[in-house]
Amino acid sequence: MPIAPLPDRAVIEIAGEDRIAFLQGLVSNDVAAVAPGRAVWAALLTPQGKWLADFFFMDSDDALLMDCVADQAPSLVLRLSRFRLRSRVTLTPRPELGVLAGWDGATPPEGAVAAPDPRLAEAGWRAILPHDSMPDASGDYARHRLSLGLPDGAPDMEAEKTVLLEAGFDELAGVSWSKGCYMGQELTARTKYRGLLKKRLVPVAVEGPLPEPGTPVLRDGAEIGEMRSGHAGGLGLALLRLPLTPGEALACGEALLRPRIPAWMRLPEPRPAAPPG
């Protein structure tokens, strides 16, 4: 059964009786929905509505465990602590804990804090447990998540540049449209309700040498986007200007990229051309 430790992830414990109210005003999703066996995926935005970080929350008795990118963990603790004010909240790195993912029928280890991946049922589950309890595993998580078209923080998203809806947070249950205000909400809502989306992070099939992240993507010689993360198995994500034609050949370095639009992804309908005259 495919199971994979995620060594690039870290865990932060968020405790205290005000932890839910504290987070509700800061992150994109409804943290009150976290429960045993139920995780929530959310993002922290700038006041202007641009992505800074994304993470998963899981329930652990009287605390929340945040599964985040390891390189971002120290800055997340500092950034979130600035908003604590008089809230009864503590933020504590838990370096003894690691993150595990499993899919295609694998089961989480007994005793782990685990929940289905809230983005897609096909994604499987995520679990938090001590590093010294990690099972032997060799699943290819990068291939798995790219086959589904799931973003994974940087390098798929750019801090202070990416808009959540460009990266699928709407379809992948990373945004609550009903919980009330949070930092960056205004731009996120405006992008959705006014149909302002011009680019999307799209799964691509890669034919040829895997391009480096940031390599320009060209259609008929004109730049329409750039490569983001990829896998040597011919899978990747690219940020591409809309509209798109599934399967069209796009040049990227020495490779061709062909957009693969998964069933979960909703692209805006092309606007009809203005009548002549």
PDB file of C-alpha atoms in Angstrom:
ATOM      1  CA  MET A   1       0.000   0.000   0.000  1.00  0.00           C
ATOM      2  CA  PRO A   2       1.418   3.450  -0.886  1.00  0.00           C
ATOM      3  CA  ILE A   3       2.540   5.399   2.189  1.00  0.00           C
ATOM      4  CA  ALA A   4       5.062   8.243   2.176  1.00  0.00           C
ATOM      5  CA  PRO A   5       6.693  10.289   4.951  1.00  0.00           C
ATOM      6  CA  LEU A   6       6.756  13.989   4.037  1.00  0.00           C
ATOM      7  CA  PRO A   7      10.132  15.229   5.337  1.00  0.00           C
ATOM      8  CA  ASP A   8       9.563  18.744   4.014  1.00  0.00           C
ATOM      9  CA  ARG A   9       6.637  19.226   6.423  1.00  0.00           C
ATOM     10  CA  ALA A  10       6.669  20.373  10.065  1.00  0.00           C
ATOM     11  CA  VAL A  11       4.100  20.533  12.859  1.00  0.00           C
ATOM     12  CA  ILE A  12       3.070  23.498  15.020  1.00  0.00           C
ATOM     13  CA  GLU A  13       0.743  23.059  17.996  1.00  0.00           C
ATOM     14  CA  ILE A  14      -1.842  25.814  18.495  1.00  0.00           C
ATOM     15  CA  ALA A  15      -3.435  25.603  21.930  1.00  0.00           C
ATOM     16  CA  GLY A  16      -5.435  27.792  24.299  1.00  0.00           C
ATOM     17  CA  GLU A  17      -9.150  28.438  24.687  1.00  0.00           C
ATOM     18  CA  ASP A  18      -9.175  31.220  22.064  1.00  0.00           C
ATOM     19  CA  ARG A  19      -7.410  29.183  19.367  1.00  0.00           C
ATOM     20  CA  ILE A  20     -10.438  28.875  17.050  1.00  0.00           C
ATOM     21  CA  ALA A  21     -11.524  32.519  17.292  1.00  0.00           C
ATOM     22  CA  PHE A  22      -7.906  33.630  16.862  1.00  0.00           C
ATOM     23  CA  LEU A  23      -7.447  31.665  13.638  1.00  0.00           C
ATOM     24  CA  GLN A  24     -10.865  32.478  12.184  1.00  0.00           C
ATOM     25  CA  GLY A  25      -9.886  36.106  11.618  1.00  0.00           C
ATOM     26  CA  LEU A  26      -6.619  35.163   9.937  1.00  0.00           C
ATOM     27  CA  VAL A  27      -7.001  32.155   7.625  1.00  0.00           C
ATOM     28  CA  SER A  28      -9.129  31.439   4.573  1.00  0.00           C
ATOM     29  CA  ASN A  29     -11.135  28.465   5.829  1.00  0.00           C
ATOM     30  CA  ASP A  30     -13.479  27.631   8.698  1.00  0.00           C
ATOM     31  CA  VAL A  31     -11.243  26.272  11.445  1.00  0.00           C
ATOM     32  CA  ALA A  32     -14.305  25.484  13.581  1.00  0.00           C
ATOM     33  CA  ALA A  33     -14.922  22.548  11.226  1.00  0.00           C
ATOM     34  CA  VAL A  34     -11.805  20.722  12.490  1.00  0.00           C
ATOM     35  CA  ALA A  35     -12.795  17.620  14.450  1.00  0.00           C
ATOM     36  CA  PRO A  36     -11.389  14.170  15.229  1.00  0.00           C
ATOM     37  CA  GLY A  37     -10.946  12.508  11.846  1.00  0.00           C
ATOM     38  CA  ARG A  38     -11.668  15.750   9.975  1.00  0.00           C
ATOM     39  CA  ALA A  39      -8.910  18.072   8.735  1.00  0.00           C
ATOM     40  CA  VAL A  40      -9.205  21.552   7.233  1.00  0.00           C
ATOM     41  CA  TRP A  41      -6.947  23.033   4.543  1.00  0.00           C
ATOM     42  CA  ALA A  42      -6.483  26.799   4.701  1.00  0.00           C
ATOM     43  CA  ALA A  43      -4.170  29.636   3.701  1.00  0.00           C
ATOM     44  CA  LEU A  44      -2.730  32.740   5.280  1.00  0.00           C
ATOM     45  CA  LEU A  45      -2.921  35.803   3.031  1.00  0.00           C
ATOM     46  CA  THR A  46      -1.549  39.303   2.944  1.00  0.00           C
ATOM     47  CA  PRO A  47      -4.058  42.084   3.680  1.00  0.00           C
ATOM     48  CA  GLN A  48      -4.169  42.518  -0.120  1.00  0.00           C
ATOM     49  CA  GLY A  49      -5.342  38.912  -0.556  1.00  0.00           C
ATOM     50  CA  LYS A  50      -2.134  37.302  -1.838  1.00  0.00           C
ATOM     51  CA  TRP A  51      -0.909  33.876  -0.696  1.00  0.00           C
ATOM     52  CA  LEU A  52       1.729  33.636   2.039  1.00  0.00           C
ATOM     53  CA  ALA A  53       1.411  30.025   3.216  1.00  0.00           C
ATOM     54  CA  ASP A  54      -1.036  27.138   3.300  1.00  0.00           C
ATOM     55  CA  PHE A  55      -1.418  24.347   5.841  1.00  0.00           C
ATOM     56  CA  PHE A  56      -3.649  21.624   7.231  1.00  0.00           C
ATOM     57  CA  PHE A  57      -5.240  21.712  10.684  1.00  0.00           C
ATOM     58  CA  MET A  58      -5.983  18.522  12.636  1.00  0.00           C
ATOM     59  CA  ASP A  59      -7.613  17.998  16.001  1.00  0.00           C
ATOM     60  CA  SER A  60      -5.506  16.785  18.930  1.00  0.00           C
ATOM     61  CA  ASP A  61      -7.422  16.751  22.215  1.00  0.00           C
ATOM     62  CA  ASP A  62      -7.338  20.358  23.477  1.00  0.00           C
ATOM     63  CA  ALA A  63      -5.185  21.729  20.673  1.00  0.00           C
ATOM     64  CA  LEU A  64      -4.861  22.004  16.910  1.00  0.00           C
ATOM     65  CA  LEU A  65      -1.903  20.574  15.028  1.00  0.00           C
ATOM     66  CA  MET A  66      -0.827  22.595  11.991  1.00  0.00           C
ATOM     67  CA  ASP A  67       0.853  20.586   9.215  1.00  0.00           C
ATOM     68  CA  CYS A  68       2.903  23.144   7.256  1.00  0.00           C
ATOM     69  CA  VAL A  69       5.972  23.488   5.032  1.00  0.00           C
ATOM     70  CA  ALA A  70       9.015  22.983   7.283  1.00  0.00           C
ATOM     71  CA  ASP A  71      10.913  25.955   5.825  1.00  0.00           C
ATOM     72  CA  GLN A  72       7.965  28.220   6.648  1.00  0.00           C
ATOM     73  CA  ALA A  73       7.323  26.987  10.201  1.00  0.00           C
ATOM     74  CA  PRO A  74       9.547  29.497  12.074  1.00  0.00           C
ATOM     75  CA  SER A  75       8.186  32.477  10.125  1.00  0.00           C
ATOM     76  CA  LEU A  76       4.613  31.253  10.585  1.00  0.00           C
ATOM     77  CA  VAL A  77       5.038  31.127  14.358  1.00  0.00           C
ATOM     78  CA  LEU A  78       6.437  34.664  14.347  1.00  0.00           C
ATOM     79  CA  ARG A  79       3.840  36.042  11.926  1.00  0.00           C
ATOM     80  CA  LEU A  80       0.848  34.520  13.704  1.00  0.00           C
ATOM     81  CA  SER A  81       2.199  35.549  17.109  1.00  0.00           C
ATOM     82  CA  ARG A  82       2.030  39.209  16.049  1.00  0.00           C
ATOM     83  CA  PHE A  83      -1.759  38.933  15.906  1.00  0.00           C
ATOM     84  CA  ARG A  84      -2.145  37.215  19.265  1.00  0.00           C
ATOM     85  CA  LEU A  85      -2.560  40.422  21.335  1.00  0.00           C
ATOM     86  CA  ARG A  86      -4.611  39.368  24.378  1.00  0.00           C
ATOM     87  CA  SER A  87      -5.906  36.141  22.883  1.00  0.00           C
ATOM     88  CA  ARG A  88      -5.365  33.093  25.067  1.00  0.00           C
ATOM     89  CA  VAL A  89      -3.384  31.211  22.469  1.00  0.00           C
ATOM     90  CA  THR A  90       0.006  29.487  22.377  1.00  0.00           C
ATOM     91  CA  LEU A  91       1.976  28.519  19.273  1.00  0.00           C
ATOM     92  CA  THR A  92       4.566  25.813  19.874  1.00  0.00           C
ATOM     93  CA  PRO A  93       6.806  24.072  17.306  1.00  0.00           C
ATOM     94  CA  ARG A  94       6.679  20.289  17.698  1.00  0.00           C
ATOM     95  CA  PRO A  95       9.929  19.096  16.067  1.00  0.00           C
ATOM     96  CA  GLU A  96       9.462  15.557  17.385  1.00  0.00           C
ATOM     97  CA  LEU A  97       6.389  15.134  15.149  1.00  0.00           C
ATOM     98  CA  GLY A  98       6.324  14.397  11.429  1.00  0.00           C
ATOM     99  CA  VAL A  99       3.736  14.068   8.655  1.00  0.00           C
ATOM    100  CA  LEU A 100       2.801  10.929   6.753  1.00  0.00           C
ATOM    101  CA  ALA A 101       0.551  10.535   3.700  1.00  0.00           C
ATOM    102  CA  GLY A 102      -1.197   7.447   2.361  1.00  0.00           C
ATOM    103  CA  TRP A 103      -3.563   6.649  -0.523  1.00  0.00           C
ATOM    104  CA  ASP A 104      -5.080   3.862  -2.642  1.00  0.00           C
ATOM    105  CA  GLY A 105      -6.314   1.805   0.290  1.00  0.00           C
ATOM    106  CA  ALA A 106      -3.435   2.311   2.713  1.00  0.00           C
ATOM    107  CA  THR A 107      -4.414   2.797   6.377  1.00  0.00           C
ATOM    108  CA  PRO A 108      -2.894   5.235   8.891  1.00  0.00           C
ATOM    109  CA  PRO A 109      -0.705   3.814  11.677  1.00  0.00           C
ATOM    110  CA  GLU A 110      -2.489   3.070  14.922  1.00  0.00           C
ATOM    111  CA  GLY A 111      -2.250   5.975  17.372  1.00  0.00           C
ATOM    112  CA  ALA A 112      -1.513   8.640  14.753  1.00  0.00           C
ATOM    113  CA  VAL A 113      -3.563  11.832  14.509  1.00  0.00           C
ATOM    114  CA  ALA A 114      -5.051  11.192  11.072  1.00  0.00           C
ATOM    115  CA  ALA A 115      -7.786  12.444   8.753  1.00  0.00           C
ATOM    116  CA  PRO A 116      -8.734  12.238   5.086  1.00  0.00           C
ATOM    117  CA  ASP A 117      -7.028  14.831   2.927  1.00  0.00           C
ATOM    118  CA  PRO A 118      -9.793  17.498   2.766  1.00  0.00           C
ATOM    119  CA  ARG A 119      -8.979  18.529  -0.800  1.00  0.00           C
ATOM    120  CA  LEU A 120      -9.949  15.377  -2.719  1.00  0.00           C
ATOM    121  CA  ALA A 121     -11.094  11.905  -1.705  1.00  0.00           C
ATOM    122  CA  GLU A 122      -8.587  10.445  -4.173  1.00  0.00           C
ATOM    123  CA  ALA A 123      -5.754  12.215  -2.332  1.00  0.00           C
ATOM    124  CA  GLY A 124      -6.029   9.723   0.549  1.00  0.00           C
ATOM    125  CA  TRP A 125      -5.163  10.743   4.100  1.00  0.00           C
ATOM    126  CA  ARG A 126      -2.597  12.647   6.133  1.00  0.00           C
ATOM    127  CA  ALA A 127      -1.320  11.686   9.579  1.00  0.00           C
ATOM    128  CA  ILE A 128       0.818  13.278  12.282  1.00  0.00           C
ATOM    129  CA  LEU A 129       2.936  11.053  14.532  1.00  0.00           C
ATOM    130  CA  PRO A 130       6.356  11.012  16.207  1.00  0.00           C
ATOM    131  CA  HIS A 131       9.319  10.686  13.857  1.00  0.00           C
ATOM    132  CA  ASP A 132      10.505   7.615  15.752  1.00  0.00           C
ATOM    133  CA  SER A 133       7.150   5.919  15.044  1.00  0.00           C
ATOM    134  CA  MET A 134       7.225   6.480  11.293  1.00  0.00           C
ATOM    135  CA  PRO A 135       6.712   3.219   9.371  1.00  0.00           C
ATOM    136  CA  ASP A 136       9.050   2.131   6.608  1.00  0.00           C
ATOM    137  CA  ALA A 137       7.492   3.536   3.454  1.00  0.00           C
ATOM    138  CA  SER A 138       8.503   4.390  -0.078  1.00  0.00           C
ATOM    139  CA  GLY A 139       5.385   5.760  -1.779  1.00  0.00           C
ATOM    140  CA  ASP A 140       5.983   8.465  -4.395  1.00  0.00           C
ATOM    141  CA  TYR A 141       3.881  11.279  -2.969  1.00  0.00           C
ATOM    142  CA  ALA A 142       5.087  13.871  -5.499  1.00  0.00           C
ATOM    143  CA  ARG A 143       3.883  11.728  -8.387  1.00  0.00           C
ATOM    144  CA  HIS A 144       0.609  11.018  -6.595  1.00  0.00           C
ATOM    145  CA  ARG A 145      -0.293  14.635  -5.896  1.00  0.00           C
ATOM    146  CA  LEU A 146       0.813  15.857  -9.343  1.00  0.00           C
ATOM    147  CA  SER A 147      -1.285  13.145 -11.000  1.00  0.00           C
ATOM    148  CA  LEU A 148      -4.268  14.717  -9.201  1.00  0.00           C
ATOM    149  CA  GLY A 149      -3.193  18.285  -9.957  1.00  0.00           C
ATOM    150  CA  LEU A 150      -2.809  19.286  -6.295  1.00  0.00           C
ATOM    151  CA  PRO A 151      -0.600  22.292  -5.450  1.00  0.00           C
ATOM    152  CA  ASP A 152       1.980  21.980  -2.691  1.00  0.00           C
ATOM    153  CA  GLY A 153       2.922  25.466  -1.518  1.00  0.00           C
ATOM    154  CA  ALA A 154       6.112  26.850  -3.025  1.00  0.00           C
ATOM    155  CA  PRO A 155       7.228  26.364  -5.786  1.00  0.00           C
ATOM    156  CA  ASP A 156       3.621  26.050  -7.032  1.00  0.00           C
ATOM    157  CA  MET A 157       2.579  29.348  -5.454  1.00  0.00           C
ATOM    158  CA  GLU A 158       4.470  32.617  -5.084  1.00  0.00           C
ATOM    159  CA  ALA A 159       4.405  34.513  -1.798  1.00  0.00           C
ATOM    160  CA  GLU A 160       2.661  37.885  -2.057  1.00  0.00           C
ATOM    161  CA  LYS A 161       1.708  37.192  -5.700  1.00  0.00           C
ATOM    162  CA  THR A 162      -0.576  34.157  -6.005  1.00  0.00           C
ATOM    163  CA  VAL A 163      -4.352  34.624  -5.704  1.00  0.00           C
ATOM    164  CA  LEU A 164      -6.045  31.644  -4.034  1.00  0.00           C
ATOM    165  CA  LEU A 165      -8.490  30.941  -6.835  1.00  0.00           C
ATOM    166  CA  GLU A 166      -5.595  30.673  -9.315  1.00  0.00           C
ATOM    167  CA  ALA A 167      -4.397  27.659  -7.324  1.00  0.00           C
ATOM    168  CA  GLY A 168      -7.725  25.839  -6.998  1.00  0.00           C
ATOM    169  CA  PHE A 169      -8.523  26.700  -3.388  1.00  0.00           C
ATOM    170  CA  ASP A 170     -12.205  27.114  -4.250  1.00  0.00           C
ATOM    171  CA  GLU A 171     -12.720  23.694  -5.849  1.00  0.00           C
ATOM    172  CA  LEU A 172     -10.358  22.003  -3.366  1.00  0.00           C
ATOM    173  CA  ALA A 173     -12.221  23.215  -0.255  1.00  0.00           C
ATOM    174  CA  GLY A 174      -9.554  25.648   0.908  1.00  0.00           C
ATOM    175  CA  VAL A 175     -11.851  28.673   1.284  1.00  0.00           C
ATOM    176  CA  SER A 176     -14.988  29.245   3.345  1.00  0.00           C
ATOM    177  CA  TRP A 177     -17.450  31.655   1.729  1.00  0.00           C
ATOM    178  CA  SER A 178     -19.671  31.840   4.816  1.00  0.00           C
ATOM    179  CA  LYS A 179     -17.535  32.037   7.986  1.00  0.00           C
ATOM    180  CA  GLY A 180     -17.036  35.809   8.064  1.00  0.00           C
ATOM    181  CA  CYS A 181     -14.100  38.133   7.663  1.00  0.00           C
ATOM    182  CA  TYR A 182     -10.469  37.077   7.536  1.00  0.00           C
ATOM    183  CA  MET A 183      -7.310  38.762   6.362  1.00  0.00           C
ATOM    184  CA  GLY A 184      -7.323  39.087   2.562  1.00  0.00           C
ATOM    185  CA  GLN A 185     -10.986  38.113   2.187  1.00  0.00           C
ATOM    186  CA  GLU A 186     -12.001  41.109   0.092  1.00  0.00           C
ATOM    187  CA  LEU A 187      -9.804  40.316  -2.925  1.00  0.00           C
ATOM    188  CA  THR A 188     -10.599  36.596  -2.691  1.00  0.00           C
ATOM    189  CA  ALA A 189     -14.347  37.255  -2.797  1.00  0.00           C
ATOM    190  CA  ARG A 190     -14.048  39.871  -5.534  1.00  0.00           C
ATOM    191  CA  THR A 191     -12.033  37.472  -7.704  1.00  0.00           C
ATOM    192  CA  LYS A 192     -14.787  34.856  -7.396  1.00  0.00           C
ATOM    193  CA  TYR A 193     -17.908  36.931  -7.759  1.00  0.00           C
ATOM    194  CA  ARG A 194     -16.667  39.280 -10.460  1.00  0.00           C
ATOM    195  CA  GLY A 195     -15.025  36.577 -12.542  1.00  0.00           C
ATOM    196  CA  LEU A 196     -11.643  38.279 -12.504  1.00  0.00           C
ATOM    197  CA  LEU A 197      -9.514  35.144 -12.849  1.00  0.00           C
ATOM    198  CA  LYS A 198      -7.016  35.424 -15.711  1.00  0.00           C
ATOM    199  CA  LYS A 199      -4.548  32.631 -14.865  1.00  0.00           C
ATOM    200  CA  ARG A 200      -4.736  29.125 -13.412  1.00  0.00           C
ATOM    201  CA  LEU A 201      -2.319  26.626 -11.958  1.00  0.00           C
ATOM    202  CA  VAL A 202      -2.983  23.686 -14.271  1.00  0.00           C
ATOM    203  CA  PRO A 203      -1.736  20.067 -14.344  1.00  0.00           C
ATOM    204  CA  VAL A 204       0.329  19.369 -17.451  1.00  0.00           C
ATOM    205  CA  ALA A 205       1.757  16.315 -19.162  1.00  0.00           C
ATOM    206  CA  VAL A 206       5.440  16.874 -19.907  1.00  0.00           C
ATOM    207  CA  GLU A 207       6.903  15.513 -23.149  1.00  0.00           C
ATOM    208  CA  GLY A 208      10.693  15.793 -23.114  1.00  0.00           C
ATOM    209  CA  PRO A 209      13.195  16.970 -20.469  1.00  0.00           C
ATOM    210  CA  LEU A 210      11.510  18.239 -17.301  1.00  0.00           C
ATOM    211  CA  PRO A 211      11.696  22.071 -17.319  1.00  0.00           C
ATOM    212  CA  GLU A 212      13.003  23.910 -14.278  1.00  0.00           C
ATOM    213  CA  PRO A 213      10.466  25.867 -12.209  1.00  0.00           C
ATOM    214  CA  GLY A 214      10.087  29.344 -13.679  1.00  0.00           C
ATOM    215  CA  THR A 215      10.771  28.277 -17.285  1.00  0.00           C
ATOM    216  CA  PRO A 216       8.496  30.337 -19.581  1.00  0.00           C
ATOM    217  CA  VAL A 217       5.630  28.560 -21.351  1.00  0.00           C
ATOM    218  CA  LEU A 218       5.012  29.676 -24.937  1.00  0.00           C
ATOM    219  CA  ARG A 219       2.109  29.397 -27.349  1.00  0.00           C
ATOM    220  CA  ASP A 220       3.127  30.194 -30.907  1.00  0.00           C
ATOM    221  CA  GLY A 221       6.156  32.048 -29.555  1.00  0.00           C
ATOM    222  CA  ALA A 222       4.153  34.240 -27.137  1.00  0.00           C
ATOM    223  CA  GLU A 223       4.670  33.766 -23.395  1.00  0.00           C
ATOM    224  CA  ILE A 224       1.492  32.643 -21.608  1.00  0.00           C
ATOM    225  CA  GLY A 225       2.841  31.364 -18.286  1.00  0.00           C
ATOM    226  CA  GLU A 226       5.596  29.471 -16.539  1.00  0.00           C
ATOM    227  CA  MET A 227       6.456  26.020 -15.248  1.00  0.00           C
ATOM    228  CA  ARG A 228       6.038  25.327 -11.545  1.00  0.00           C
ATOM    229  CA  SER A 229       6.694  21.953  -9.886  1.00  0.00           C
ATOM    230  CA  GLY A 230       7.276  18.770 -11.851  1.00  0.00           C
ATOM    231  CA  HIS A 231       8.112  15.061 -11.700  1.00  0.00           C
ATOM    232  CA  ALA A 232      10.459  13.054 -13.875  1.00  0.00           C
ATOM    233  CA  GLY A 233       7.536  10.770 -14.701  1.00  0.00           C
ATOM    234  CA  GLY A 234       6.189  13.390 -17.107  1.00  0.00           C
ATOM    235  CA  LEU A 235       3.890  15.274 -14.729  1.00  0.00           C
ATOM    236  CA  GLY A 236       3.866  18.877 -13.639  1.00  0.00           C
ATOM    237  CA  LEU A 237       1.965  22.019 -12.767  1.00  0.00           C
ATOM    238  CA  ALA A 238       2.193  25.236 -14.752  1.00  0.00           C
ATOM    239  CA  LEU A 239       0.676  28.658 -14.211  1.00  0.00           C
ATOM    240  CA  LEU A 240      -1.057  29.430 -17.516  1.00  0.00           C
ATOM    241  CA  ARG A 241      -3.055  32.322 -18.907  1.00  0.00           C
ATOM    242  CA  LEU A 242      -6.714  31.619 -19.681  1.00  0.00           C
ATOM    243  CA  PRO A 243      -8.430  30.467 -21.842  1.00  0.00           C
ATOM    244  CA  LEU A 244      -6.843  27.035 -22.384  1.00  0.00           C
ATOM    245  CA  THR A 245      -7.433  24.127 -24.721  1.00  0.00           C
ATOM    246  CA  PRO A 246      -6.915  20.723 -23.053  1.00  0.00           C
ATOM    247  CA  GLY A 247      -4.143  18.795 -24.758  1.00  0.00           C
ATOM    248  CA  GLU A 248      -2.784  21.684 -26.819  1.00  0.00           C
ATOM    249  CA  ALA A 249       0.990  21.628 -27.282  1.00  0.00           C
ATOM    250  CA  LEU A 250       2.813  24.423 -25.454  1.00  0.00           C
ATOM    251  CA  ALA A 251       6.569  24.951 -25.630  1.00  0.00           C
ATOM    252  CA  CYS A 252       8.542  25.056 -22.386  1.00  0.00           C
ATOM    253  CA  GLY A 253      12.336  24.889 -22.609  1.00  0.00           C
ATOM    254  CA  GLU A 254      13.153  21.754 -24.574  1.00  0.00           C
ATOM    255  CA  ALA A 255       9.832  20.109 -23.681  1.00  0.00           C
ATOM    256  CA  LEU A 256       6.215  20.270 -24.731  1.00  0.00           C
ATOM    257  CA  LEU A 257       3.504  20.732 -22.107  1.00  0.00           C
ATOM    258  CA  ARG A 258      -0.062  19.594 -22.648  1.00  0.00           C
ATOM    259  CA  PRO A 259      -2.707  20.885 -20.185  1.00  0.00           C
ATOM    260  CA  ARG A 260      -4.613  18.125 -18.364  1.00  0.00           C
ATOM    261  CA  ILE A 261      -7.841  19.515 -16.922  1.00  0.00           C
ATOM    262  CA  PRO A 262      -8.915  17.224 -14.026  1.00  0.00           C
ATOM    263  CA  ALA A 263     -12.569  16.557 -13.271  1.00  0.00           C
ATOM    264  CA  TRP A 264     -12.466  18.680 -10.109  1.00  0.00           C
ATOM    265  CA  MET A 265     -11.208  21.832 -11.858  1.00  0.00           C
ATOM    266  CA  ARG A 266     -13.715  24.462 -13.008  1.00  0.00           C
ATOM    267  CA  LEU A 267     -12.361  26.890 -15.579  1.00  0.00           C
ATOM    268  CA  PRO A 268     -14.310  30.033 -16.487  1.00  0.00           C
ATOM    269  CA  GLU A 269     -16.296  29.898 -19.680  1.00  0.00           C
ATOM    270  CA  PRO A 270     -14.672  31.882 -22.485  1.00  0.00           C
ATOM    271  CA  ARG A 271     -16.420  35.203 -22.915  1.00  0.00           C
ATOM    272  CA  PRO A 272     -18.158  35.572 -26.286  1.00  0.00           C
ATOM    273  CA  ALA A 273     -16.539  37.899 -28.749  1.00  0.00           C
ATOM    274  CA  ALA A 274     -18.042  41.349 -28.991  1.00  0.00           C
ATOM    275  CA  PRO A 275     -20.334  41.781 -32.027  1.00  0.00           C
ATOM    276  CA  PRO A 276     -18.763  43.686 -34.940  1.00  0.00           C
ATOM    277  CA  GLY A 277     -19.433  47.384 -35.158  1.00  0.00           C
TER     278      GLY A 277
END
